[in-house]
GROMACS .gro file of C-alpha atoms in nm:
model
  258
    1MET     CA    1   7.319   0.226  23.919
    2ILE     CA    2   7.031  -0.016  23.939
    3ASN     CA    3   7.090  -0.370  23.821
    4PHE     CA    4   6.775  -0.335  23.625
    5SER     CA    5   6.880  -0.610  23.393
    6PHE     CA    6   6.901  -0.862  23.697
    7LEU     CA    7   6.534  -0.741  23.809
    8GLU     CA    8   6.386  -0.750  23.505
    9THR     CA    9   6.489  -1.107  23.409
   10ASN     CA   10   6.404  -1.246  23.731
   11LEU     CA   11   6.071  -1.072  23.793
   12GLU     CA   12   5.871  -1.378  23.838
   13ASP     CA   13   6.044  -1.508  24.075
   14LEU     CA   14   6.093  -1.184  24.279
   15ARG     CA   15   5.706  -1.123  24.294
   16THR     CA   16   5.668  -1.476  24.452
   17GLN     CA   17   5.926  -1.439  24.675
   18TYR     CA   18   5.786  -1.085  24.804
   19LEU     CA   19   5.405  -1.214  24.819
   20THR     CA   20   5.495  -1.536  24.995
   21ASN     CA   21   5.774  -1.407  25.237
   22GLN     CA   22   5.652  -1.386  25.621
   23PRO     CA   23   5.538  -1.202  25.852
   24PHE     CA   24   5.398  -0.973  25.581
   25PRO     CA   25   5.515  -0.951  25.186
   26HIS     CA   26   5.883  -0.792  25.185
   27LEU     CA   27   6.149  -0.871  24.928
   28VAL     CA   28   6.561  -0.894  25.011
   29ILE     CA   29   6.759  -0.763  24.690
   30ASP     CA   30   7.115  -0.829  24.726
   31ASP     CA   31   7.368  -0.652  24.452
   32PHE     CA   32   7.094  -0.418  24.403
   33CYS     CA   33   7.321  -0.156  24.229
   34ASP     CA   34   7.626  -0.149  24.034
   35GLN     CA   35   7.909  -0.236  24.280
   36GLU     CA   36   8.166  -0.020  24.202
   37LYS     CA   37   7.907   0.294  24.140
   38LEU     CA   38   7.765   0.242  24.512
   39ALA     CA   39   8.096   0.192  24.629
   40LYS     CA   40   8.194   0.553  24.501
   41ALA     CA   41   7.895   0.712  24.598
   42TYR     CA   42   7.944   0.568  25.002
   43GLU     CA   43   8.281   0.725  24.981
   44ASN     CA   44   8.117   1.034  24.934
   45VAL     CA   45   7.885   1.013  25.225
   46PRO     CA   46   7.964   1.275  25.500
   47GLU     CA   47   7.914   1.254  25.856
   48LEU     CA   48   7.553   1.420  25.888
   49ASN     CA   49   7.446   1.650  26.154
   50ASN     CA   50   7.085   1.708  26.097
   51LYS     CA   51   6.922   1.497  26.368
   52SER     CA   52   6.641   1.289  26.271
   53ARG     CA   53   6.267   1.448  26.328
   54ASP     CA   54   6.174   1.085  26.474
   55TYR     CA   55   6.382   1.170  26.760
   56SER     CA   56   6.076   1.073  26.988
   57PHE     CA   57   6.128   0.723  26.913
   58ALA     CA   58   6.506   0.710  26.742
   59ASN     CA   59   6.825   0.761  26.921
   60ASN     CA   60   7.074   0.923  26.751
   61LYS     CA   61   6.952   0.895  26.405
   62PHE     CA   62   7.037   1.172  26.146
   63GLU     CA   63   6.921   1.244  25.799
   64LYS     CA   64   6.958   1.424  25.487
   65SER     CA   65   6.667   1.418  25.277
   66ASN     CA   66   6.805   1.592  24.951
   67TYR     CA   67   7.115   1.315  24.924
   68LYS     CA   68   7.097   1.343  24.540
   69GLU     CA   69   7.306   1.656  24.556
   70ILE     CA   70   7.604   1.467  24.736
   71CYS     CA   71   7.760   1.359  24.417
   72PRO     CA   72   7.678   1.221  24.072
   73GLU     CA   73   7.633   0.862  24.166
   74PHE     CA   74   7.366   0.916  24.455
   75LEU     CA   75   7.209   1.175  24.180
   76GLU     CA   76   7.191   0.847  23.885
   77LEU     CA   77   7.020   0.645  24.208
   78TYR     CA   78   6.783   0.919  24.289
   79ASN     CA   79   6.661   0.916  23.936
   80ASP     CA   80   6.647   0.563  23.879
   81LEU     CA   81   6.469   0.485  24.176
   82SER     CA   82   6.205   0.745  24.067
   83SER     CA   83   6.198   0.636  23.713
   84ASP     CA   84   5.923   0.476  23.495
   85ARG     CA   85   6.117   0.183  23.427
   86PHE     CA   86   6.208   0.080  23.819
   87ASN     CA   87   5.779   0.175  23.873
   88LYS     CA   88   5.681  -0.076  23.595
   89ILE     CA   89   5.918  -0.336  23.817
   90LEU     CA   90   5.743  -0.256  24.134
   91ALA     CA   91   5.416  -0.284  23.955
   92PHE     CA   92   5.490  -0.605  23.874
   93ILE     CA   93   5.637  -0.767  24.232
   94THR     CA   94   5.356  -0.586  24.454
   95ALA     CA   95   5.059  -0.684  24.183
   96LYS     CA   96   4.946  -0.340  24.243
   97LYS     CA   97   4.968   0.012  24.056
   98THR     CA   98   5.267   0.141  24.322
   99PHE     CA   99   5.500   0.404  24.195
  100VAL     CA  100   5.785   0.592  24.371
  101ASP     CA  101   5.757   0.966  24.501
  102PRO     CA  102   5.948   1.125  24.262
  103LYS     CA  103   6.003   1.408  24.557
  104ASN     CA  104   6.080   1.142  24.797
  105PHE     CA  105   5.885   1.290  25.075
  106GLY     CA  106   6.030   1.226  25.454
  107GLY     CA  107   6.305   0.970  25.273
  108GLY     CA  108   6.656   1.039  25.208
  109LEU     CA  109   7.038   0.925  25.362
  110HIS     CA  110   6.964   0.791  25.738
  111GLN     CA  111   7.232   0.756  25.977
  112GLY     CA  112   7.233   0.590  26.294
  113LYS     CA  113   7.551   0.666  26.516
  114LYS     CA  114   7.684   0.563  26.868
  115ASN     CA  115   7.376   0.384  27.025
  116SER     CA  116   7.144   0.447  26.758
  117PHE     CA  117   6.811   0.305  26.764
  118LEU     CA  118   6.475   0.288  26.610
  119ASP     CA  119   6.161   0.139  26.794
  120MET     CA  120   5.915  -0.036  26.627
  121HIS     CA  121   5.639   0.170  26.481
  122LEU     CA  122   5.453   0.196  26.168
  123ASP     CA  123   5.486   0.505  25.939
  124PHE     CA  124   5.248   0.754  25.817
  125ASN     CA  125   4.979   0.619  25.576
  126TYR     CA  126   4.830   0.865  25.312
  127HIS     CA  127   5.124   1.126  25.169
  128PRO     CA  128   5.077   1.427  25.383
  129LEU     CA  129   5.065   1.643  25.055
  130ASN     CA  130   4.890   1.396  24.806
  131LYS     CA  131   4.600   1.357  25.036
  132ASN     CA  132   4.507   1.027  24.800
  133TRP     CA  133   4.831   0.882  24.779
  134TYR     CA  134   4.838   0.537  25.025
  135ARG     CA  135   5.203   0.450  25.127
  136GLU     CA  136   5.236   0.124  24.964
  137LEU     CA  137   5.636   0.028  25.009
  138ASN     CA  138   5.911   0.094  25.217
  139LEU     CA  139   6.239   0.073  25.008
  140LEU     CA  140   6.552   0.086  25.213
  141LEU     CA  141   6.904   0.021  25.072
  142TYR     CA  142   7.153  -0.049  25.279
  143LEU     CA  143   7.493   0.150  25.295
  144ASN     CA  144   7.692  -0.080  25.566
  145LYS     CA  145   8.045  -0.161  25.405
  146ASP     CA  146   8.197  -0.480  25.590
  147TRP     CA  147   7.878  -0.487  25.820
  148LYS     CA  148   7.843  -0.806  26.061
  149PRO     CA  149   7.590  -0.912  26.287
  150GLU     CA  150   7.758  -0.842  26.594
  151TYR     CA  151   7.741  -0.466  26.517
  152LYS     CA  152   7.304  -0.498  26.517
  153GLY     CA  153   7.097  -0.271  26.388
  154GLY     CA  154   6.925  -0.542  26.163
  155LEU     CA  155   6.550  -0.506  26.016
  156LYS     CA  156   6.310  -0.618  26.241
  157VAL     CA  157   6.001  -0.647  26.117
  158LYS     CA  158   5.671  -0.749  26.305
  159ASP     CA  159   5.318  -0.833  26.216
  160LEU     CA  160   5.049  -0.677  26.455
  161ARG     CA  161   4.820  -0.940  26.371
  162THR     CA  162   5.005  -1.222  26.498
  163ASN     CA  163   5.309  -1.085  26.668
  164GLU     CA  164   5.529  -1.298  26.401
  165GLU     CA  165   5.869  -1.132  26.380
  166LYS     CA  166   6.184  -1.170  26.184
  167GLU     CA  167   6.491  -1.003  26.179
  168LEU     CA  168   6.683  -0.906  25.836
  169ASP     CA  169   7.052  -0.863  25.795
  170VAL     CA  170   7.130  -0.514  25.638
  171PRO     CA  171   7.456  -0.524  25.449
  172PHE     CA  172   7.582  -0.347  25.154
  173ASN     CA  173   7.432  -0.263  24.862
  174ARG     CA  174   7.128  -0.458  24.995
  175MET     CA  175   6.798  -0.380  24.937
  176ILE     CA  176   6.479  -0.429  25.131
  177ILE     CA  177   6.159  -0.374  25.018
  178GLN     CA  178   5.876  -0.365  25.274
  179GLN     CA  179   5.494  -0.339  25.257
  180CYS     CA  180   5.306  -0.105  25.472
  181ALA     CA  181   4.989  -0.166  25.613
  182PRO     CA  182   4.841  -0.128  25.954
  183TYR     CA  183   4.993  -0.414  26.106
  184THR     CA  184   5.335  -0.385  25.950
  185LEU     CA  185   5.567  -0.308  26.207
  186HIS     CA  186   5.946  -0.188  26.165
  187GLY     CA  187   6.255  -0.095  26.322
  188TYR     CA  188   6.563  -0.171  26.496
  189ASP     CA  189   6.747  -0.225  26.799
  190MET     CA  190   7.028  -0.024  26.979
  191THR     CA  191   7.364  -0.085  26.734
  192SER     CA  192   7.704  -0.126  26.810
  193PHE     CA  193   7.894  -0.043  26.500
  194PRO     CA  194   8.256   0.043  26.548
  195GLU     CA  195   8.410   0.401  26.622
  196GLY     CA  196   8.366   0.611  26.313
  197LYS     CA  197   8.148   0.393  26.121
  198PHE     CA  198   7.752   0.410  26.135
  199ARG     CA  199   7.410   0.252  26.036
  200THR     CA  200   7.359   0.378  25.690
  201SER     CA  201   7.061   0.349  25.464
  202ILE     CA  202   6.859   0.535  25.157
  203ALA     CA  203   6.483   0.498  25.256
  204THR     CA  204   6.261   0.585  24.938
  205TYR     CA  205   5.873   0.515  24.957
  206ALA     CA  206   5.627   0.394  24.692
  207TYR     CA  207   5.234   0.465  24.670
  208GLN     CA  208   4.948   0.387  24.556
  209ILE     CA  209   4.642   0.631  24.417
  210HIS     CA  210   4.311   0.573  24.662
  211GLU     CA  211   3.977   0.686  24.484
  212LYS     CA  212   3.853   0.673  24.846
  213LEU     CA  213   4.044   0.679  25.154
  214ILE     CA  214   4.023   0.348  25.356
  215GLU     CA  215   4.195   0.453  25.660
  216THR     CA  216   4.188   0.753  25.885
  217PRO     CA  217   4.498   0.926  25.776
  218ARG     CA  218   4.774   0.856  26.073
  219THR     CA  219   5.091   1.007  26.132
  220THR     CA  220   5.290   0.751  26.330
  221ASP     CA  221   5.209   0.478  26.541
  222TRP     CA  222   5.484   0.380  26.795
  223PHE     CA  223   5.553   0.108  27.020
  224PRO     CA  224   5.776   0.112  27.263
  225LYS     CA  225   5.935  -0.227  27.427
  226GLU     CA  226   5.787  -0.385  27.721
  227ASP     CA  227   6.014  -0.287  27.948
  228ALA     CA  228   6.006   0.114  27.828
  229SER     CA  229   5.903   0.390  28.133
  230VAL     CA  230   5.538   0.429  28.188
  231LEU     CA  231   5.567   0.812  28.033
  232LYS     CA  232   5.740   0.688  27.716
  233LYS     CA  233   5.444   0.432  27.646
  234LEU     CA  234   5.165   0.700  27.775
  235PHE     CA  235   5.369   0.962  27.481
  236ALA     CA  236   5.365   0.709  27.250
  237LYS     CA  237   4.994   0.623  27.316
  238ASN     CA  238   4.929   0.981  27.232
  239TYR     CA  239   5.224   1.046  26.977
  240ASN     CA  240   4.979   1.073  26.679
  241PHE     CA  241   4.764   1.316  26.783
  242LEU     CA  242   5.000   1.520  26.961
  243VAL     CA  243   5.176   1.549  26.609
  244LYS     CA  244   4.888   1.645  26.449
  245THR     CA  245   4.773   1.877  26.688
  246LYS     CA  246   5.135   2.024  26.640
  247ASN     CA  247   5.150   2.014  26.206
  248LYS     CA  248   4.767   2.194  26.245
  249PHE     CA  249   4.929   2.474  26.385
  250PHE     CA  250   5.312   2.513  26.282
  251GLY     CA  251   5.302   2.301  25.983
  252SER     CA  252   5.451   1.979  25.888
  253ALA     CA  253   5.858   1.962  25.986
  254THR     CA  254   5.884   1.663  25.725
  255ALA     CA  255   5.735   1.910  25.476
  256LYS     CA  256   5.976   2.177  25.561
  257ASN     CA  257   6.266   1.978  25.491
  258GLN     CA  258   6.204   1.878  25.167
   0.00000   0.00000   0.00000
């Protein structure tokens, strides 16, 4: 499914692009997958009804964690993404010993329906189950057929250190690999897709093993817009603590959804 030959032929260039892109390391790869196979997979994408666990800072966003069961093409994609071959490519591009979570905890097929949005946020840093796995990368493969900029929903990335921000287009068969760090915000503005079309992506995450924890483990840090209500800002400020408290007593909904 993945165009391995292209990636392996262009490793040096891809590494340079990833490490030098601003506002923080990221990489945009078009035609990431075999076009015909991905188009066939796209034809099998159902309308999802399982609402995202990010409902506090997202709107009308739905997900399916175990997307590999949808069709053979998605199973092939899943296997390619978690393969040793792809892990070697990621490790070279990032100059770190990164690897894809083979169980894809927290990832999967994501679908934004009418008026969907995702506030700017930092994702969890240490894997909730494998406590010394540090999240190094978000890998976002977009499945937006015939996408146009006026549909909105482009991926916004922002560096908390400099406040520098960029918005990346999200057309079909584009992979965006984004560094995860305590300063790497991402999200997207409210969409305006045509009726019957959804903002669709496959989310996968890559990690590095830490012998010593370098950060305090967190769930999600959420940054509402300046014009958000006082109540929303207060909720966001305490969100990490509230989620940790809920998980302590009731367990992680994300873990249960795997």
